[in-house]
Structure formats: structure tokens, C-alpha cells
Amino acid sequence: MESPAVSCHQRLTALDTLVPPAYIRFLVLFNAPDVTSALAHLEAGIQRLVSECPFLAGYVFTGPIPGDPNSGCHIIPPRESDADLIITTVKRVSESYRKVYPEHQAHAGLDVTHFPLKPIADIVNPSPIFRLQINLFNDGVGLGFALHHNVMDAIGAGTVVKALGSCCCRTDSGTELGLDLNTLTPLQYSARASLNKLTPVARDSELDRSRYGLQPHPGSIMFDQSGFGLLPPASRFRLSATKIQDLKTHLNNVIARSESLQKQFGPTSWISNNDTLVALIWLCYNRAKRRSEPPSSTQPFAINPGICMPANIRPRVHPPLPSTFLGNAAVPVKPAMDAQPLLSAIGNGSLLTDEVVPERIRDDALCQVALAVRQAVSRVNNDYARDITSLMQNPQVPLIYEYNHDTNISSWRDSAMYEAYFGEELGFPLDVCLDVPAMGYFTLAPKRRAPDDSWEVLAVLSPAIAGCLRDDDIWSSVLSDSPPAGE
């Protein structure tokens, strides 16, 4: 069958090309007493999903659209036969899913054979947008997702999971989940076209790319897959939502009483739960790195000087993007902070090495980091997105999200994957297991269904650093005492 007409190809946005050509990979686990019936249920659901949202069966190509040399990376629509390629494999595993993926485990190890594709996409030939592997255990099902990151972010991936669940339920439109499957495909094209129309903001001076969490593209070294599979399994930390909330309230009271903090951060006078958690990760990760060093070490680990994290701009641009837009709508945010000035400001250089830190010193450090995070997030608006677009339009210096030299934190918490209902055959997901492919990278896992509002944090760390982090006095004070609800 012939390929779709060139006129049907769609150019990716500047935000789509901020991320490397890689796959978002995750495993969604269900309890299923009758896996044969569950398989038929899923196959019918996939068939309907592709009929409602055919672009998911399409491809991404890193070269320009034929006849338009300035177009860059773009989406190639699918042919009719491509719909049959979404499910790559049905793998039978003669074990209980809970033996392979135990409950409450401290390490979130993943079997890479349960995924349909490798982490890095093909940069020479068109790469599929979506592939699914169905893993049938003795008593459950694991759906191995691979979604092209140049086409969607974590919130977009959550929308795909919810859409598949809706299709498996055989509902008319999925509106009970906030989805309208009839408009999901045209919405993707209109939202991406809106992002492509963002124009640069008039500035008196040249933009500093480092301020926006951008770095020059590292070239072909990024596509070397030889190191994948050699990383230790991700450590899983379960933090109490109540303890995070209480700490945030306490720190906001400290901020309200501190003239020096008010003078330093001006109108930024409060912090959120998320700001508090990011500050905890930065402080405790650097403490764990420093305290994991052998006593005889003459070259201590470098302090990760800053933070780089994404912020969702769907509600922040004009006009706002729909919440069901799958494409990349997260911009890098880099708080203006540095470790050495922080340590000097609180007047305690042993903050990173002392086993027990006085509460006053801890509070001062957390307030400074959290306020820097809040200050940076508050800057993210329509002009910020336009600045990012402007920086990305320079073909002489290709840029990408800054993954080096900082504490990198990504968030899946608002992806709503645990809210996806797959009908009576499968119900709601029991676990969503994320593939975290980079050393030193932190990921906030999707929020579980109520009443479980805990924060789950995944991080790929060396065993020594992971052990020190788990035992850290500050970090352990916010760990949850209870297992996930419903398990």
C-alpha cells in the first residue's frame, strides 16, 4: 500500500524536539483471573482505539518533510495496514505477576523483555509512535507501553492509557473520563498548529539558554544504546502526603516570620507541596552523595548545583491547550540557585555531611531551595514558552533539555494513569511501573487512586547512594509508614 500523501505530514513543535528521540516506556499491571478472556478484551480495545485515534498508528521521522527542507522532524500518518502493528507481541509468562513484580518492593526493577521496543528510537528510518506488548501472567496482565517521546509527554501518555481503557469498556465516547474520542485526533493537529504559531517575544538582549534549562544537542553520543540495561534497578521511595503537607505548612510559617527570606525572594512568599518535595530531593540527594563517600576519598562527589524540572504549560499558554493534548507541553524550568551560596547563606557548611542536622538549619535550607523552585515555576507563562521557541529556532545551535550537571526531576504524578478503568475484565491498574533510563534521575510516579495520596519517588542511584538516601535523617522523616491502599 502506498504511503500517505506528503500534504498529510505534520511538523513537530519546538517543544517536541526538546526531548531526545526516545520512547516513554512503562508497564501497567492488572489482576486477571482469566487471562484468555482478558486478551480478547484488550485486542478489541486496541482495535477500537486505533479506529478512533488513527494517528497513534503513525510514525515519527527525524528528517524534513519532502519538498520542505526547513520543516524538520514530523509525523507521518499511518497506512491502513499499520493498525495491525500496534500489538507487537503477546508474551506468556508462566509465573504470578506478583512474583515478577512484588508488592511494596524497595526497588522497582523491570524486565526489559516485557517492553515492545528499545529505549532509543530509530533516527534514520521512520519510528512508530505507539507499540504495545501484552504480557500474560498466570493470574494477571502486564501491558508494556512504548510511546514516542517526540510526540507526547507523561500527561499525554496518561491520556493514551485512559483512552485505551475507555475503548476496552466499549463506551460511546469515554466522556466519563473527560475524553471525547471522536475529537481526540483533530485536537492533536489543532493544538500542535497553535504551538507552531508561537512567535518570539521582542527582547532588548540575547536570551541565555542556560537560564531556560537548555544545552547544546550532544549529537550521536545520545543515541548510543550500549549502556542501557547496565543501570541498577530504580529505588522506590514512598513518601507520606500528610508529612509533606505538614512540612510545607511549617516551612510557610518559617517564611512568613523570616525578614531575610522575604527580602531575598520578594513577592515569592509561599511554597507548595511540590516545591517542598523538590527541595527535599535536592537536599537529601546531595547529602546522600556526600555521605556515601569512603572516608579515605580525596575527591568528594560534586554537589549537584541546581535543579532542572519540567512544568506543564497546557493551562499557561494563550489560548490554553486542552488537557487531552498528547504532545509535549512541558518546558524545562531551572531555578536560580547554586549550592555554595546556599551553604554560605545558611552559615553551615556541614549541612551535607552531618548525620543529624539542627531543625533551624534544615528549615533554612529547605525554604531557600523551595522558594527558588516556586520563583522559577511562577515565571512559566505564555512569554516563557515563546522564549523557548525562539531559542529552538536557531538551526546553527540545536538545543535539547539540559540533563547534565543538575538534579533532574520529572513528574508523572498528574498523568492520572490509575484512574483508567478497563472494564470488569481488568478493572483499574494495580501498579504502573516506569522505566527510568538515566543514572541520578528522579521521577515522581503517577498518583494512585483515592484515598492513597502518597508521593512515590523513583530514582536510579548507585547502591551506596541509595542506601544513604533511605537512611538519611531528613529523608526518612517523611517516608510513609503504610503500604499503598487497596493492596
XYZ file of C-alpha atoms in Angstrom:
487
model
C 0.000 0.000 0.000
C 1.236 3.497 -0.856
C 2.402 5.886 1.822
C 0.095 8.794 2.804
C 0.375 11.973 0.759
C 3.099 14.404 1.810
C 0.410 17.028 2.458
C -0.816 14.877 5.379
C 2.528 15.015 7.190
C 2.616 17.230 10.284
C 5.614 19.144 11.586
C 6.583 18.629 15.215
C 6.744 21.635 17.527
C 9.825 23.170 19.129
C 8.757 21.603 22.439
C 8.516 18.167 20.769
C 12.140 18.400 19.674
C 13.379 19.494 23.116
C 13.422 15.840 24.148
C 15.614 13.158 22.553
C 14.136 10.645 20.086
C 13.402 8.096 22.796
C 10.478 6.010 23.968
C 8.450 6.580 27.109
C 8.238 3.040 28.442
C 6.091 1.767 31.292
C 4.280 -1.375 32.397
C 0.652 -1.298 33.583
C -0.256 -4.293 35.777
C -3.739 -5.761 36.284
C -5.125 -8.678 38.219
C -6.884 -11.032 35.749
C -8.099 -14.499 36.808
C -8.996 -15.345 33.171
C -6.102 -14.109 31.041
C -7.507 -15.626 27.829
C -10.680 -13.580 28.156
C -8.608 -10.534 29.144
C -6.522 -10.881 25.968
C -9.591 -10.844 23.725
C -10.894 -7.862 25.699
C -7.636 -5.936 25.145
C -7.332 -6.802 21.456
C -10.843 -5.469 20.828
C -9.993 -2.333 22.801
C -6.823 -1.679 20.797
C -8.715 -2.158 17.551
C -11.256 0.444 18.580
C -8.600 2.853 19.899
C -6.772 2.862 16.568
C -10.023 3.326 14.652
C -10.892 6.334 16.847
C -7.346 7.761 17.035
C -5.579 6.548 13.868
C -2.602 8.892 14.249
C -1.355 6.620 17.080
C -0.508 4.051 14.390
C 1.653 6.599 12.568
C 5.388 7.288 12.610
C 7.944 9.933 13.539
C 10.711 10.856 11.104
C 13.664 12.994 12.171
C 14.242 14.394 8.678
C 12.291 17.176 6.921
C 9.017 16.763 5.067
C 9.746 16.069 1.369
C 9.737 19.363 -0.507
C 10.047 21.433 2.693
C 13.716 21.398 3.807
C 13.031 23.725 6.757
C 10.269 21.617 8.286
C 12.442 19.348 10.449
C 11.040 16.384 12.366
C 7.485 15.436 11.519
C 4.696 12.892 11.938
C 3.892 10.514 9.087
C 0.248 9.361 9.136
C -0.377 5.594 9.106
C -1.444 3.379 6.257
C -4.459 1.138 6.831
C -2.262 -1.899 7.413
C -0.301 -0.134 10.183
C -3.212 -0.536 12.612
C -2.391 -4.240 12.874
C 1.166 -3.476 14.033
C 0.325 -1.740 17.347
C 0.398 -5.006 19.322
C 3.873 -6.343 18.630
C 3.859 -9.414 20.865
C 1.664 -11.452 23.176
C 4.140 -12.916 25.660
C 3.100 -15.702 28.031
C 4.881 -15.729 31.395
C 4.339 -18.908 33.425
C 4.532 -17.131 36.795
C 2.365 -14.971 39.013
C 2.638 -11.291 38.172
C 3.293 -10.627 41.856
C 6.276 -12.960 41.839
C 7.829 -10.994 38.994
C 6.716 -7.604 40.330
C 6.297 -7.942 44.128
C 4.215 -5.545 46.193
C 5.901 -2.834 48.263
C 9.348 -3.610 46.860
C 12.150 -1.173 47.640
C 13.493 -1.482 44.093
C 11.347 -1.047 41.000
C 13.206 -3.497 38.769
C 11.744 -4.077 35.303
C 12.137 -6.999 32.930
C 13.106 -5.339 29.637
C 11.664 -8.296 27.700
C 8.212 -7.064 28.763
C 8.564 -3.971 26.532
C 7.954 -3.909 22.764
C 10.788 -1.541 21.784
C 14.252 -0.417 22.892
C 14.600 2.927 24.713
C 16.086 4.913 21.803
C 14.110 5.409 18.605
C 15.497 4.909 15.108
C 16.856 8.222 13.798
C 17.473 7.011 10.240
C 14.107 5.443 9.414
C 10.557 6.374 10.482
C 9.858 5.204 14.053
C 6.429 4.058 15.271
C 4.548 6.395 17.588
C 2.953 3.628 19.670
C 3.653 -0.040 20.253
C 2.184 -2.344 22.893
C 3.299 -5.716 24.232
C 0.718 -7.782 26.138
C 2.326 -9.915 28.844
C 0.060 -12.692 30.124
C 0.995 -13.988 33.585
C -0.722 -16.896 35.318
C -3.028 -14.554 37.193
C -2.639 -11.138 35.635
C -1.757 -8.966 32.668
C 1.101 -6.514 32.152
C 0.742 -4.007 29.327
C 4.165 -2.907 28.112
C 3.791 0.553 26.535
C 6.311 2.270 24.270
C 5.255 5.787 23.215
C 7.487 8.079 21.149
C 8.620 10.959 23.367
C 8.871 13.360 20.424
C 5.094 13.055 20.072
C 3.918 13.041 23.686
C 4.863 13.714 27.285
C 3.846 11.969 30.530
C 0.424 13.618 30.672
C -0.128 12.626 27.045
C 0.874 9.050 27.870
C -1.691 9.046 30.676
C -4.351 10.180 28.215
C -3.477 7.270 25.902
C -3.872 4.804 28.792
C -7.249 6.323 29.725
C -8.364 6.263 26.088
C -7.424 2.583 25.769
C -9.334 1.799 28.961
C -12.368 3.629 27.603
C -12.183 1.651 24.364
C -11.930 -1.606 26.307
C -15.092 -0.622 28.199
C -16.879 -0.195 24.856
C -18.292 3.150 25.948
C -19.629 5.546 23.352
C -17.160 8.354 23.826
C -15.216 7.997 27.049
C -16.671 11.281 28.303
C -16.941 9.878 31.820
C -13.141 10.100 31.890
C -13.047 13.589 30.424
C -12.264 12.177 26.977
C -14.065 12.643 23.689
C -12.571 10.008 21.422
C -14.335 11.479 18.400
C -12.366 14.726 18.675
C -9.087 13.432 20.118
C -7.345 13.151 16.731
C -8.291 16.575 15.274
C -7.491 18.134 18.657
C -3.878 16.928 18.354
C -3.461 18.649 14.995
C -5.073 21.933 16.044
C -3.116 22.141 19.333
C 0.188 21.397 17.611
C -0.593 24.009 14.961
C -1.265 26.520 17.759
C 2.125 25.798 19.349
C 3.843 26.157 15.977
C 2.402 29.680 15.705
C 4.140 30.911 18.865
C 6.312 33.882 17.904
C 9.399 35.161 19.767
C 8.996 37.913 22.353
C 10.748 41.179 21.471
C 13.815 41.396 23.717
C 16.493 44.062 24.167
C 19.170 41.453 24.855
C 20.028 37.946 23.728
C 18.380 35.097 25.619
C 20.574 32.982 27.895
C 19.742 29.369 27.058
C 21.139 28.051 30.364
C 18.544 30.121 32.246
C 15.873 28.070 30.487
C 17.402 24.664 31.219
C 18.676 24.116 27.660
C 22.002 22.783 26.432
C 23.562 22.162 23.001
C 22.499 18.864 21.489
C 25.223 16.282 22.301
C 24.978 14.671 18.870
C 25.253 10.991 18.074
C 26.525 10.037 21.552
C 22.941 10.448 22.791
C 21.810 7.572 20.576
C 24.334 5.017 21.844
C 22.313 2.221 23.469
C 25.286 0.218 24.733
C 24.846 1.488 28.302
C 21.159 0.702 28.574
C 20.373 -2.360 30.647
C 23.527 -1.865 32.744
C 21.889 0.513 35.221
C 20.837 -0.685 38.677
C 17.077 -1.045 39.242
C 15.336 2.137 40.285
C 14.961 2.681 44.014
C 11.371 3.289 45.078
C 10.539 5.646 47.930
C 7.033 6.116 49.275
C 6.554 9.484 50.997
C 3.636 10.353 53.244
C 1.354 13.033 51.787
C 0.389 14.086 55.315
C 4.031 14.521 56.348
C 4.812 16.513 53.182
C 1.761 18.702 53.813
C 2.741 19.272 57.448
C 6.317 20.133 56.462
C 5.090 22.568 53.804
C 2.834 24.294 56.347
C 5.712 24.515 58.819
C 8.074 25.966 56.190
C 5.487 28.526 55.076
C 5.265 29.676 58.690
C 9.067 29.980 58.777
C 8.970 32.052 55.580
C 6.268 34.330 56.995
C 8.444 35.069 60.051
C 11.759 35.492 58.191
C 12.621 39.020 57.077
C 15.766 37.792 55.317
C 13.860 35.263 53.179
C 11.199 37.853 52.352
C 13.887 40.318 51.308
C 15.748 37.692 49.254
C 12.721 36.333 47.354
C 10.484 39.417 47.250
C 6.933 38.670 46.093
C 7.562 34.912 46.180
C 6.314 34.354 49.708
C 4.861 30.842 49.788
C 5.641 27.290 48.633
C 3.539 24.314 47.508
C 3.686 20.620 48.366
C 5.524 20.001 45.097
C 8.082 22.740 45.835
C 8.671 21.170 49.250
C 9.236 17.722 47.760
C 11.648 19.032 45.108
C 13.646 20.809 47.827
C 13.751 17.592 49.871
C 15.021 15.625 46.867
C 17.760 18.162 46.122
C 18.963 18.418 49.725
C 18.779 14.735 50.651
C 20.224 13.504 47.342
C 23.274 15.721 47.759
C 23.596 14.668 51.403
C 23.449 11.012 50.332
C 26.089 11.551 47.648
C 28.448 13.263 50.061
C 27.865 10.834 52.941
C 28.277 7.752 50.708
C 31.901 8.646 50.018
C 34.536 6.392 51.573
C 36.403 8.080 54.466
C 39.661 7.962 52.519
C 38.224 9.749 49.479
C 40.364 12.684 48.347
C 37.980 13.724 45.554
C 34.495 14.147 47.010
C 31.409 13.834 44.835
C 30.480 17.107 43.199
C 27.399 18.754 44.606
C 24.628 18.853 42.016
C 24.470 22.644 41.869
C 20.943 23.156 40.627
C 17.616 21.642 39.685
C 16.095 21.088 36.265
C 12.468 20.017 36.074
C 9.527 20.249 33.647
C 6.460 22.465 34.036
C 3.184 21.777 32.245
C 2.202 24.744 30.056
C -1.177 23.444 28.846
C -3.069 25.939 31.053
C -0.361 28.621 30.835
C -0.252 29.485 27.114
C -2.741 31.632 25.168
C -5.041 30.171 24.089
C -4.744 27.344 26.657
C -4.066 23.874 25.309
C -6.656 21.160 26.020
C -5.782 18.858 28.916
C -6.121 15.936 26.472
C -3.422 17.259 24.128
C -0.947 14.381 23.907
C 2.025 16.323 22.589
C 4.946 17.727 24.535
C 3.628 20.645 26.566
C 6.249 20.688 29.296
C 9.032 23.251 29.342
C 12.265 22.931 31.327
C 12.430 25.043 34.463
C 15.751 25.790 36.117
C 15.537 27.553 39.498
C 18.180 30.229 40.027
C 20.151 28.611 42.805
C 23.615 27.284 43.497
C 24.899 25.030 46.230
C 27.813 27.068 47.549
C 25.887 30.336 48.024
C 23.160 28.298 49.710
C 25.580 26.740 52.178
C 27.095 30.158 52.853
C 23.692 31.772 53.296
C 22.603 29.352 55.998
C 26.014 29.553 57.630
C 26.586 25.831 57.912
C 28.960 24.036 55.543
C 28.357 20.708 57.287
C 24.721 20.553 56.174
C 25.603 17.859 53.633
C 27.826 15.769 55.891
C 26.347 15.774 59.403
C 24.202 12.756 60.189
C 21.761 14.856 62.214
C 21.068 18.466 61.222
C 19.511 21.010 63.617
C 15.926 21.811 62.645
C 16.707 25.503 62.136
C 19.454 24.712 59.626
C 17.259 22.157 57.840
C 14.350 24.600 57.636
C 16.509 27.419 56.292
C 17.967 25.212 53.559
C 14.602 23.758 52.520
C 12.971 27.203 52.474
C 15.678 28.642 50.231
C 15.524 25.779 47.727
C 11.716 25.564 47.721
C 11.346 29.335 47.264
C 13.806 29.230 44.352
C 11.669 26.476 42.793
C 8.438 28.449 43.337
C 10.052 31.581 41.884
C 11.097 29.682 38.746
C 7.742 27.953 38.250
C 5.942 31.295 38.644
C 7.860 32.622 35.615
C 6.385 29.961 33.327
C 3.752 31.641 31.162
C 2.998 32.282 27.501
C 6.088 34.507 27.074
C 8.303 31.834 28.646
C 7.058 29.302 26.080
C 7.692 31.852 23.319
C 11.248 32.362 24.597
C 11.858 28.604 24.452
C 10.507 28.557 20.896
C 12.788 31.452 19.937
C 15.870 29.672 21.269
C 14.920 26.478 19.438
C 14.629 28.292 16.094
C 18.402 28.748 15.758
C 19.476 25.967 13.351
C 23.190 26.655 13.971
C 22.962 25.578 17.631
C 20.488 22.689 18.053
C 19.330 22.588 21.671
C 17.871 19.960 23.961
C 16.614 19.645 27.525
C 19.532 20.010 29.972
C 20.138 16.599 31.538
C 23.650 17.199 32.861
C 25.081 18.822 35.988
C 21.771 19.175 37.840
C 19.308 17.259 39.941
C 16.839 16.248 37.213
C 13.281 15.618 38.356
C 10.424 14.602 36.063
C 6.817 14.201 37.153
C 4.154 11.690 36.137
C 2.044 12.488 39.199
C -0.735 14.213 37.250
C -0.857 11.648 34.421
C -3.954 10.038 36.053
C -2.997 6.545 34.874
C -4.504 4.888 37.944
C -7.860 6.469 37.019
C -8.031 4.485 33.746
C -10.842 1.922 34.014
C -10.540 -1.103 31.711
C -13.942 -2.661 32.388
C -14.959 -5.629 34.514
C -12.355 -7.892 32.903
C -9.409 -5.898 34.276
C -10.704 -3.048 36.428
C -8.245 -0.315 37.436
C -4.429 -0.679 37.228
C -2.814 -2.147 40.339
C 0.658 -0.840 39.526
C 2.263 1.424 36.951
C 5.967 0.554 36.672
C 8.062 3.239 34.969
C 11.285 2.730 33.057
C 13.769 5.281 34.450
C 16.670 5.091 31.975
C 19.212 7.551 33.411
C 21.516 7.408 36.427
C 20.792 10.080 39.024
C 17.372 10.839 37.535
C 14.330 11.234 39.816
C 10.762 10.576 38.696
C 7.557 11.291 40.613
C 5.320 8.296 39.862
C 1.625 8.635 38.938
C -0.676 9.403 41.841
C -2.660 6.364 42.978
C -6.426 6.350 43.371
C -8.020 7.860 46.473
C -7.678 7.515 49.370
C -3.988 6.822 48.646
C -2.422 10.246 48.068
C 1.177 9.328 48.907
C 4.086 10.559 46.810
C 6.072 7.770 45.118
C 9.565 8.712 44.006
C 11.729 6.573 41.706
C 15.456 7.149 41.296
C 18.274 5.259 39.590
C 21.161 5.502 42.051
C 24.266 3.557 42.955
C 23.608 1.095 45.804
C 25.753 3.184 48.174
C 23.927 6.438 47.442
C 20.511 4.735 47.526
C 21.305 3.251 50.938
C 22.449 6.580 52.345
C 19.351 8.302 50.985
C 16.992 5.740 52.512
C 18.741 6.099 55.891
C 19.032 9.887 55.766
C 17.573 11.519 58.865
C 15.744 14.233 56.908
C 14.501 11.948 54.111
C 13.345 9.142 56.414
C 11.299 11.634 58.454
C 8.800 11.958 55.564
C 8.689 8.318 54.430
C 5.287 6.651 54.624
C 4.593 4.073 57.319
C 1.815 2.324 55.371
C 1.654 0.322 52.095
C -0.338 1.511 49.060
C -4.086 1.470 49.680
C -6.021 -1.428 48.223
C -3.090 -3.856 48.130
